[in-house]
Amino acid sequence: MGPFITDVPKSVLQDVIIKLPTKSIIMCKSVCKTWYSLISDPAFARLHFAQAEAYPMVRPVDRRSVSRNLYLVEPEDSSGFDLKDHDCNRSRVHMNLSKYKFPLCDAEELLNYHRNGNVMPSHETTRKVHMKITQIDDNNNEVDFGDATAYMMHYDHNNYNLVNSCNGLLCLSYFFGNNPAAVCNPITGEFINLPRGPKHEKAMILIGSGLGFSPRTNEYKVMRILKEQTPDTNKVAEIHTLGTGSWKSVGTARCSDSELSFPTCVKGMLYWFSYDWSCCSVISFDLDTEEFLSVPSVPSGQEDGRDVSMGDLGGSLCLCKAESFEINVWVMNDSGSQKLWMKKISIRTGFY
């Protein structure tokens, strides 16, 4: 070993850097070319993802605005979020918040606004609109109902909506229409724009999308499900593999006409929660074989779909049902020959 920090063996350097907080690792890329090359190596990213603690990233929610800000929540000490050794009545768990941002939908447009001396609104604003209200009567005559005033909302279309996350990457969609638009790494600030989907002969509307990872092919894939605006209401499923330049059709999706929510990727499967007025269900798509698979009916008591959310709990698909005095969490057990829903957690929140 020489006298310089660049002389430290790569294996030793890797073991040291990988134990640092996430933001510190990103800062280490600026130390020298050797460190930059080490941290930018996909092998380092995979090793860090496998060994590092998973911490939540939160986004402010405000009905008046669409925030680009994200906050990574990391504990100050090694105890993490494990509260078993904490007396919640006497002590506090101290957290560090690291701020990150979504990319802009159209950075060039924003720059042009500023070059021209304009200010693009960073939140939704209201615009007063005067209207004349008329109605056609039974004799096909126009009846004047007088004037009225309405307030129309103007949104900043330069911000993205968040679709879902997978292995630390975020799938973003356009503000209007919610079509998948980009995939970004919020920690490094890197992102990739998705190609526009193919045009269809009939008018289509999006009912679901999501980002997932295929362990077999080691590829990230973005799904979108559309339905025709016709009485047939056929659902068309399309997939885009990151690194390619196009979308391809993967057949017809078996789901209801309602909007799909809570896209969740678990073990190479992409799941959505489907809810309409009559029932709810879970649909799944295998990212390895690129086909839809059946899922067991939702647990008893969850059929109405109200106050139900879906996500990943310890590498298993879970459903969370919030009721008046209780929160129940069900997980899908897929270790046997058949997939089964099992109640994992039950939390009392009040008294009868």
GROMACS .gro file of C-alpha atoms in nm:
model
  352
    1MET     CA    1   0.000   0.000   0.000
    2GLY     CA    2   0.120   0.349  -0.089
    3PRO     CA    3   0.079   0.672   0.106
    4PHE     CA    4  -0.230   0.792  -0.084
    5ILE     CA    5  -0.595   0.716  -0.027
    6THR     CA    6  -0.618   0.592  -0.385
    7ASP     CA    7  -0.372   0.317  -0.289
    8VAL     CA    8  -0.624   0.151  -0.055
    9PRO     CA    9  -0.720  -0.189  -0.200
   10LYS     CA   10  -1.053  -0.187  -0.383
   11SER     CA   11  -1.205  -0.458  -0.162
   12VAL     CA   12  -1.122  -0.264   0.157
   13LEU     CA   13  -1.247   0.063   0.010
   14GLN     CA   14  -1.570  -0.102  -0.097
   15ASP     CA   15  -1.631  -0.245   0.251
   16VAL     CA   16  -1.586   0.100   0.404
   17ILE     CA   17  -1.794   0.303   0.159
   18ILE     CA   18  -2.084   0.059   0.152
   19LYS     CA   19  -2.144   0.117   0.525
   20LEU     CA   20  -2.186   0.494   0.483
   21PRO     CA   21  -2.525   0.672   0.472
   22THR     CA   22  -2.673   0.694   0.124
   23LYS     CA   23  -2.610   1.065   0.078
   24SER     CA   24  -2.247   1.027   0.191
   25ILE     CA   25  -2.193   0.755  -0.070
   26ILE     CA   26  -2.315   0.991  -0.343
   27MET     CA   27  -2.079   1.262  -0.216
   28CYS     CA   28  -1.788   1.014  -0.228
   29LYS     CA   29  -1.824   0.997  -0.606
   30SER     CA   30  -1.670   1.346  -0.618
   31VAL     CA   31  -1.351   1.248  -0.430
   32CYS     CA   32  -1.154   1.106  -0.723
   33LYS     CA   33  -1.193   0.906  -1.043
   34THR     CA   34  -1.117   0.578  -0.865
   35TRP     CA   35  -1.398   0.628  -0.615
   36TYR     CA   36  -1.634   0.749  -0.886
   37SER     CA   37  -1.565   0.438  -1.093
   38LEU     CA   38  -1.614   0.209  -0.793
   39ILE     CA   39  -1.945   0.361  -0.681
   40SER     CA   40  -2.080   0.388  -1.037
   41ASP     CA   41  -2.014   0.019  -1.102
   42PRO     CA   42  -2.346  -0.174  -1.126
   43ALA     CA   43  -2.188  -0.449  -0.912
   44PHE     CA   44  -2.146  -0.198  -0.626
   45ALA     CA   45  -2.508  -0.089  -0.665
   46ARG     CA   46  -2.630  -0.450  -0.644
   47LEU     CA   47  -2.413  -0.518  -0.338
   48HIS     CA   48  -2.534  -0.202  -0.165
   49PHE     CA   49  -2.895  -0.283  -0.243
   50ALA     CA   50  -2.853  -0.636  -0.099
   51GLN     CA   51  -2.679  -0.525   0.221
   52ALA     CA   52  -2.816  -0.181   0.301
   53GLU     CA   53  -3.110  -0.119   0.532
   54ALA     CA   54  -3.432  -0.021   0.358
   55TYR     CA   55  -3.550   0.323   0.467
   56PRO     CA   56  -3.867   0.503   0.363
   57MET     CA   57  -3.878   0.797   0.128
   58VAL     CA   58  -4.170   1.033   0.181
   59ARG     CA   59  -4.328   1.296  -0.041
   60PRO     CA   60  -4.525   1.596   0.094
   61VAL     CA   61  -4.893   1.586   0.004
   62ASP     CA   62  -5.081   1.910  -0.048
   63ARG     CA   63  -5.412   1.949  -0.228
   64ARG     CA   64  -5.294   2.286  -0.359
   65SER     CA   65  -4.969   2.170  -0.517
   66VAL     CA   66  -4.775   1.881  -0.668
   67SER     CA   67  -4.444   1.868  -0.485
   68ARG     CA   68  -4.117   1.764  -0.651
   69ASN     CA   69  -3.956   1.719  -0.310
   70LEU     CA   70  -3.873   1.379  -0.161
   71TYR     CA   71  -3.726   1.311   0.183
   72LEU     CA   72  -3.520   1.003   0.270
   73VAL     CA   73  -3.582   0.917   0.635
   74GLU     CA   74  -3.278   0.758   0.806
   75PRO     CA   75  -3.230   0.697   1.182
   76GLU     CA   76  -2.942   0.873   1.355
   77ASP     CA   77  -2.816   0.557   1.527
   78SER     CA   78  -2.782   0.188   1.440
   79SER     CA   79  -3.108   0.087   1.611
   80GLY     CA   80  -3.296   0.186   1.297
   81PHE     CA   81  -3.672   0.168   1.316
   82ASP     CA   82  -3.674  -0.123   1.561
   83LEU     CA   83  -3.866   0.015   1.860
   84LYS     CA   84  -3.845  -0.293   2.084
   85ASP     CA   85  -3.568  -0.138   2.294
   86HIS     CA   86  -3.734   0.205   2.311
   87ASP     CA   87  -3.965   0.328   2.582
   88CYS     CA   88  -4.208   0.521   2.364
   89ASN     CA   89  -4.329   0.721   2.664
   90ARG     CA   90  -3.983   0.840   2.768
   91SER     CA   91  -3.762   0.845   2.462
   92ARG     CA   92  -3.771   0.955   2.101
   93VAL     CA   93  -3.632   0.803   1.784
   94HIS     CA   94  -3.426   1.070   1.610
   95MET     CA   95  -3.430   1.075   1.231
   96ASN     CA   96  -3.228   1.247   0.962
   97LEU     CA   97  -3.409   1.384   0.658
   98SER     CA   98  -3.221   1.410   0.328
   99LYS     CA   99  -3.394   1.613   0.058
  100TYR     CA  100  -3.412   1.502  -0.305
  101LYS     CA  101  -3.619   1.608  -0.605
  102PHE     CA  102  -3.811   1.459  -0.895
  103PRO     CA  103  -3.682   1.556  -1.240
  104LEU     CA  104  -3.881   1.814  -1.433
  105CYS     CA  105  -4.115   1.697  -1.704
  106ASP     CA  106  -3.981   1.958  -1.948
  107ALA     CA  107  -3.677   2.143  -1.816
  108GLU     CA  108  -3.625   2.330  -2.146
  109GLU     CA  109  -3.974   2.479  -2.127
  110LEU     CA  110  -3.910   2.603  -1.775
  111LEU     CA  111  -3.578   2.759  -1.882
  112ASN     CA  112  -3.747   2.937  -2.171
  113TYR     CA  113  -4.007   3.078  -1.933
  114HIS     CA  114  -3.735   3.223  -1.713
  115ARG     CA  115  -3.535   3.353  -2.011
  116ASN     CA  116  -3.841   3.548  -2.122
  117GLY     CA  117  -3.889   3.695  -1.777
  118ASN     CA  118  -4.193   3.485  -1.695
  119VAL     CA  119  -4.258   3.283  -1.381
  120MET     CA  120  -4.408   2.939  -1.421
  121PRO     CA  121  -4.646   2.857  -1.133
  122SER     CA  122  -4.507   2.598  -0.893
  123HIS     CA  123  -4.852   2.497  -0.773
  124GLU     CA  124  -5.209   2.488  -0.891
  125THR     CA  125  -5.383   2.824  -0.924
  126THR     CA  126  -5.745   2.925  -0.983
  127ARG     CA  127  -5.877   3.118  -1.280
  128LYS     CA  128  -6.211   3.299  -1.269
  129VAL     CA  129  -6.433   3.214  -1.568
  130HIS     CA  130  -6.766   3.381  -1.658
  131MET     CA  131  -7.017   3.155  -1.833
  132LYS     CA  132  -7.360   3.185  -1.987
  133ILE     CA  133  -7.582   2.889  -1.894
  134THR     CA  134  -7.848   2.768  -2.137
  135GLN     CA  135  -8.063   2.456  -2.170
  136ILE     CA  136  -8.253   2.297  -2.459
  137ASP     CA  137  -8.622   2.241  -2.373
  138ASP     CA  138  -8.856   1.972  -2.508
  139ASN     CA  139  -8.937   2.185  -2.814
  140ASN     CA  140  -8.569   2.214  -2.899
  141ASN     CA  141  -8.561   2.580  -2.798
  142GLU     CA  142  -8.272   2.737  -2.614
  143VAL     CA  143  -8.363   2.861  -2.266
  144ASP     CA  144  -8.138   3.121  -2.104
  145PHE     CA  145  -8.060   3.053  -1.736
  146GLY     CA  146  -7.846   3.364  -1.692
  147ASP     CA  147  -7.480   3.414  -1.616
  148ALA     CA  148  -7.265   3.223  -1.370
  149THR     CA  149  -6.910   3.228  -1.242
  150ALA     CA  150  -6.685   2.924  -1.214
  151TYR     CA  151  -6.332   2.875  -1.091
  152MET     CA  152  -6.112   2.654  -1.305
  153MET     CA  153  -5.794   2.501  -1.174
  154HIS     CA  154  -5.465   2.560  -1.354
  155TYR     CA  155  -5.199   2.302  -1.277
  156ASP     CA  156  -4.826   2.308  -1.329
  157HIS     CA  157  -4.791   2.044  -1.598
  158ASN     CA  158  -4.412   2.040  -1.555
  159ASN     CA  159  -4.438   1.813  -1.252
  160TYR     CA  160  -4.480   1.437  -1.258
  161ASN     CA  161  -4.715   1.210  -1.070
  162LEU     CA  162  -4.569   0.912  -0.883
  163VAL     CA  163  -4.687   0.570  -1.004
  164ASN     CA  164  -4.486   0.328  -0.786
  165SER     CA  165  -4.136   0.229  -0.675
  166CYS     CA  166  -3.926  -0.081  -0.736
  167ASN     CA  167  -3.581  -0.150  -0.590
  168GLY     CA  168  -3.534   0.218  -0.513
  169LEU     CA  169  -3.633   0.337  -0.861
  170LEU     CA  170  -3.945   0.547  -0.917
  171CYS     CA  171  -4.190   0.525  -1.204
  172LEU     CA  172  -4.329   0.869  -1.292
  173SER     CA  173  -4.626   0.961  -1.507
  174TYR     CA  174  -4.751   1.269  -1.686
  175PHE     CA  175  -4.971   1.492  -1.472
  176PHE     CA  176  -5.264   1.464  -1.713
  177GLY     CA  177  -5.362   1.117  -1.828
  178ASN     CA  178  -5.115   0.943  -1.594
  179ASN     CA  179  -4.935   0.770  -1.880
  180PRO     CA  180  -4.589   0.641  -1.772
  181ALA     CA  181  -4.331   0.902  -1.869
  182ALA     CA  182  -3.999   0.836  -1.693
  183VAL     CA  183  -3.809   0.615  -1.449
  184CYS     CA  184  -3.570   0.788  -1.210
  185ASN     CA  185  -3.325   0.716  -0.932
  186PRO     CA  186  -3.410   0.991  -0.680
  187ILE     CA  187  -3.082   0.945  -0.490
  188THR     CA  188  -2.845   0.994  -0.784
  189GLY     CA  189  -3.077   1.223  -0.980
  190GLU     CA  190  -3.045   1.004  -1.291
  191PHE     CA  191  -3.356   0.935  -1.499
  192ILE     CA  192  -3.461   0.790  -1.832
  193ASN     CA  193  -3.754   0.913  -2.040
  194LEU     CA  194  -3.990   0.645  -2.168
  195PRO     CA  195  -4.091   0.635  -2.535
  196ARG     CA  196  -4.441   0.733  -2.632
  197GLY     CA  197  -4.671   0.436  -2.663
  198PRO     CA  198  -4.809   0.317  -2.996
  199LYS     CA  199  -5.119   0.478  -3.142
  200HIS     CA  200  -5.443   0.282  -3.147
  201GLU     CA  201  -5.724   0.286  -3.397
  202LYS     CA  202  -5.981   0.330  -3.122
  203ALA     CA  203  -5.974   0.583  -2.840
  204MET     CA  204  -5.804   0.439  -2.533
  205ILE     CA  205  -5.778   0.549  -2.171
  206LEU     CA  206  -5.525   0.431  -1.916
  207ILE     CA  207  -5.656   0.234  -1.618
  208GLY     CA  208  -5.329   0.106  -1.470
  209SER     CA  209  -4.951   0.110  -1.496
  210GLY     CA  210  -4.644   0.017  -1.293
  211LEU     CA  211  -4.271  -0.053  -1.280
  212GLY     CA  212  -4.134  -0.397  -1.200
  213PHE     CA  213  -3.817  -0.606  -1.212
  214SER     CA  214  -3.764  -0.943  -1.379
  215PRO     CA  215  -3.511  -1.151  -1.179
  216ARG     CA  216  -3.473  -1.402  -1.461
  217THR     CA  217  -3.372  -1.151  -1.727
  218ASN     CA  218  -3.231  -0.888  -1.488
  219GLU     CA  219  -3.444  -0.624  -1.660
  220TYR     CA  220  -3.674  -0.346  -1.543
  221LYS     CA  221  -4.008  -0.331  -1.720
  222VAL     CA  222  -4.291  -0.079  -1.727
  223MET     CA  223  -4.647  -0.201  -1.778
  224ARG     CA  224  -4.954  -0.011  -1.882
  225ILE     CA  225  -5.312  -0.132  -1.920
  226LEU     CA  226  -5.559   0.056  -2.137
  227LYS     CA  227  -5.926   0.009  -2.218
  228GLU     CA  228  -6.121   0.107  -2.525
  229GLN     CA  229  -6.373   0.387  -2.495
  230THR     CA  230  -6.635   0.165  -2.660
  231PRO     CA  231  -6.910  -0.065  -2.531
  232ASP     CA  232  -6.669  -0.360  -2.576
  233THR     CA  233  -6.426  -0.214  -2.317
  234ASN     CA  234  -6.142  -0.448  -2.416
  235LYS     CA  235  -5.830  -0.410  -2.200
  236VAL     CA  236  -5.501  -0.395  -2.384
  237ALA     CA  237  -5.176  -0.466  -2.197
  238GLU     CA  238  -4.845  -0.321  -2.318
  239ILE     CA  239  -4.493  -0.352  -2.180
  240HIS     CA  240  -4.172  -0.154  -2.222
  241THR     CA  241  -3.832  -0.295  -2.123
  242LEU     CA  242  -3.591  -0.026  -2.010
  243GLY     CA  243  -3.310   0.012  -2.261
  244THR     CA  244  -3.530  -0.061  -2.559
  245GLY     CA  245  -3.700   0.204  -2.766
  246SER     CA  246  -4.054   0.076  -2.795
  247TRP     CA  247  -4.359  -0.081  -2.634
  248LYS     CA  248  -4.502  -0.419  -2.726
  249SER     CA  249  -4.843  -0.575  -2.675
  250VAL     CA  250  -4.868  -0.867  -2.432
  251GLY     CA  251  -5.229  -0.954  -2.487
  252THR     CA  252  -5.550  -0.874  -2.305
  253ALA     CA  253  -5.570  -0.794  -1.935
  254ARG     CA  254  -5.825  -0.977  -1.726
  255CYS     CA  255  -5.965  -0.709  -1.498
  256SER     CA  256  -6.269  -0.491  -1.441
  257ASP     CA  257  -6.328  -0.152  -1.601
  258SER     CA  258  -6.230   0.032  -1.284
  259GLU     CA  259  -5.898   0.208  -1.233
  260LEU     CA  260  -5.617  -0.015  -1.102
  261SER     CA  261  -5.437   0.104  -0.789
  262PHE     CA  262  -5.137   0.025  -0.565
  263PRO     CA  263  -4.904  -0.124  -0.831
  264THR     CA  264  -4.664  -0.347  -0.635
  265CYS     CA  265  -4.371  -0.557  -0.757
  266VAL     CA  266  -4.285  -0.866  -0.548
  267LYS     CA  267  -4.055  -1.149  -0.660
  268GLY     CA  268  -4.085  -1.072  -1.029
  269MET     CA  269  -4.463  -1.030  -1.017
  270LEU     CA  270  -4.644  -0.701  -1.071
  271TYR     CA  271  -4.974  -0.673  -0.884
  272TRP     CA  272  -5.262  -0.425  -0.894
  273PHE     CA  273  -5.564  -0.380  -0.671
  274SER     CA  274  -5.890  -0.357  -0.863
  275TYR     CA  275  -6.200  -0.216  -0.697
  276ASP     CA  276  -6.543  -0.125  -0.825
  277TRP     CA  277  -6.881  -0.084  -0.660
  278SER     CA  278  -6.963  -0.455  -0.662
  279CYS     CA  279  -6.637  -0.628  -0.564
  280CYS     CA  280  -6.259  -0.604  -0.543
  281SER     CA  281  -5.979  -0.830  -0.663
  282VAL     CA  282  -5.604  -0.852  -0.719
  283ILE     CA  283  -5.459  -0.909  -1.065
  284SER     CA  284  -5.100  -1.013  -1.135
  285PHE     CA  285  -4.855  -1.013  -1.424
  286ASP     CA  286  -4.545  -1.235  -1.438
  287LEU     CA  287  -4.256  -1.017  -1.559
  288ASP     CA  288  -4.045  -1.323  -1.645
  289THR     CA  289  -4.295  -1.501  -1.868
  290GLU     CA  290  -4.488  -1.183  -1.956
  291GLU     CA  291  -4.830  -1.330  -1.893
  292PHE     CA  292  -5.118  -1.266  -1.653
  293LEU     CA  293  -5.166  -1.520  -1.373
  294SER     CA  294  -5.452  -1.590  -1.137
  295VAL     CA  295  -5.447  -1.468  -0.776
  296PRO     CA  296  -5.650  -1.609  -0.485
  297SER     CA  297  -5.962  -1.416  -0.392
  298VAL     CA  298  -5.904  -1.141  -0.138
  299PRO     CA  299  -5.942  -1.250   0.227
  300SER     CA  300  -6.288  -1.265   0.377
  301GLY     CA  301  -6.397  -0.924   0.501
  302GLN     CA  302  -6.192  -0.732   0.246
  303GLU     CA  303  -6.435  -0.775  -0.044
  304ASP     CA  304  -6.585  -0.428  -0.028
  305GLY     CA  305  -6.240  -0.279  -0.101
  306ARG     CA  306  -6.293   0.032   0.111
  307ASP     CA  307  -5.997   0.152   0.319
  308VAL     CA  308  -5.776  -0.124   0.172
  309SER     CA  309  -5.419  -0.064   0.056
  310MET     CA  310  -5.163  -0.302  -0.095
  311GLY     CA  311  -4.784  -0.324  -0.077
  312ASP     CA  312  -4.472  -0.528  -0.006
  313LEU     CA  313  -4.413  -0.655   0.348
  314GLY     CA  314  -4.085  -0.841   0.396
  315GLY     CA  315  -4.083  -0.969   0.038
  316SER     CA  316  -4.448  -1.078   0.038
  317LEU     CA  317  -4.756  -0.917  -0.111
  318CYS     CA  318  -4.974  -0.771   0.162
  319LEU     CA  319  -5.319  -0.617   0.199
  320CYS     CA  320  -5.386  -0.369   0.477
  321LYS     CA  321  -5.745  -0.304   0.591
  322ALA     CA  322  -5.813  -0.010   0.823
  323GLU     CA  323  -6.138  -0.035   1.016
  324SER     CA  324  -6.294   0.163   1.300
  325PHE     CA  325  -6.107  -0.003   1.585
  326GLU     CA  326  -5.860  -0.233   1.414
  327ILE     CA  327  -5.595  -0.253   1.142
  328ASN     CA  328  -5.544  -0.596   0.986
  329VAL     CA  329  -5.258  -0.693   0.756
  330TRP     CA  330  -5.281  -1.001   0.534
  331VAL     CA  331  -4.985  -1.148   0.344
  332MET     CA  332  -4.982  -1.390   0.054
  333ASN     CA  333  -4.801  -1.712   0.139
  334ASP     CA  334  -4.659  -1.855  -0.184
  335SER     CA  335  -4.417  -2.106  -0.032
  336GLY     CA  336  -4.646  -2.405  -0.094
  337SER     CA  337  -4.808  -2.548  -0.403
  338GLN     CA  338  -5.091  -2.294  -0.373
  339LYS     CA  339  -5.093  -1.927  -0.286
  340LEU     CA  340  -5.288  -1.846   0.029
  341TRP     CA  341  -5.377  -1.529   0.217
  342MET     CA  342  -5.276  -1.537   0.585
  343LYS     CA  343  -5.343  -1.277   0.854
  344LYS     CA  344  -5.003  -1.148   0.969
  345ILE     CA  345  -5.074  -0.848   1.192
  346SER     CA  346  -5.375  -0.723   1.384
  347ILE     CA  347  -5.352  -0.389   1.566
  348ARG     CA  348  -5.620  -0.257   1.801
  349THR     CA  349  -5.661   0.117   1.759
  350GLY     CA  350  -5.946   0.186   2.003
  351PHE     CA  351  -6.213   0.037   2.227
  352TYR     CA  352  -6.562  -0.082   2.151
   0.00000   0.00000   0.00000
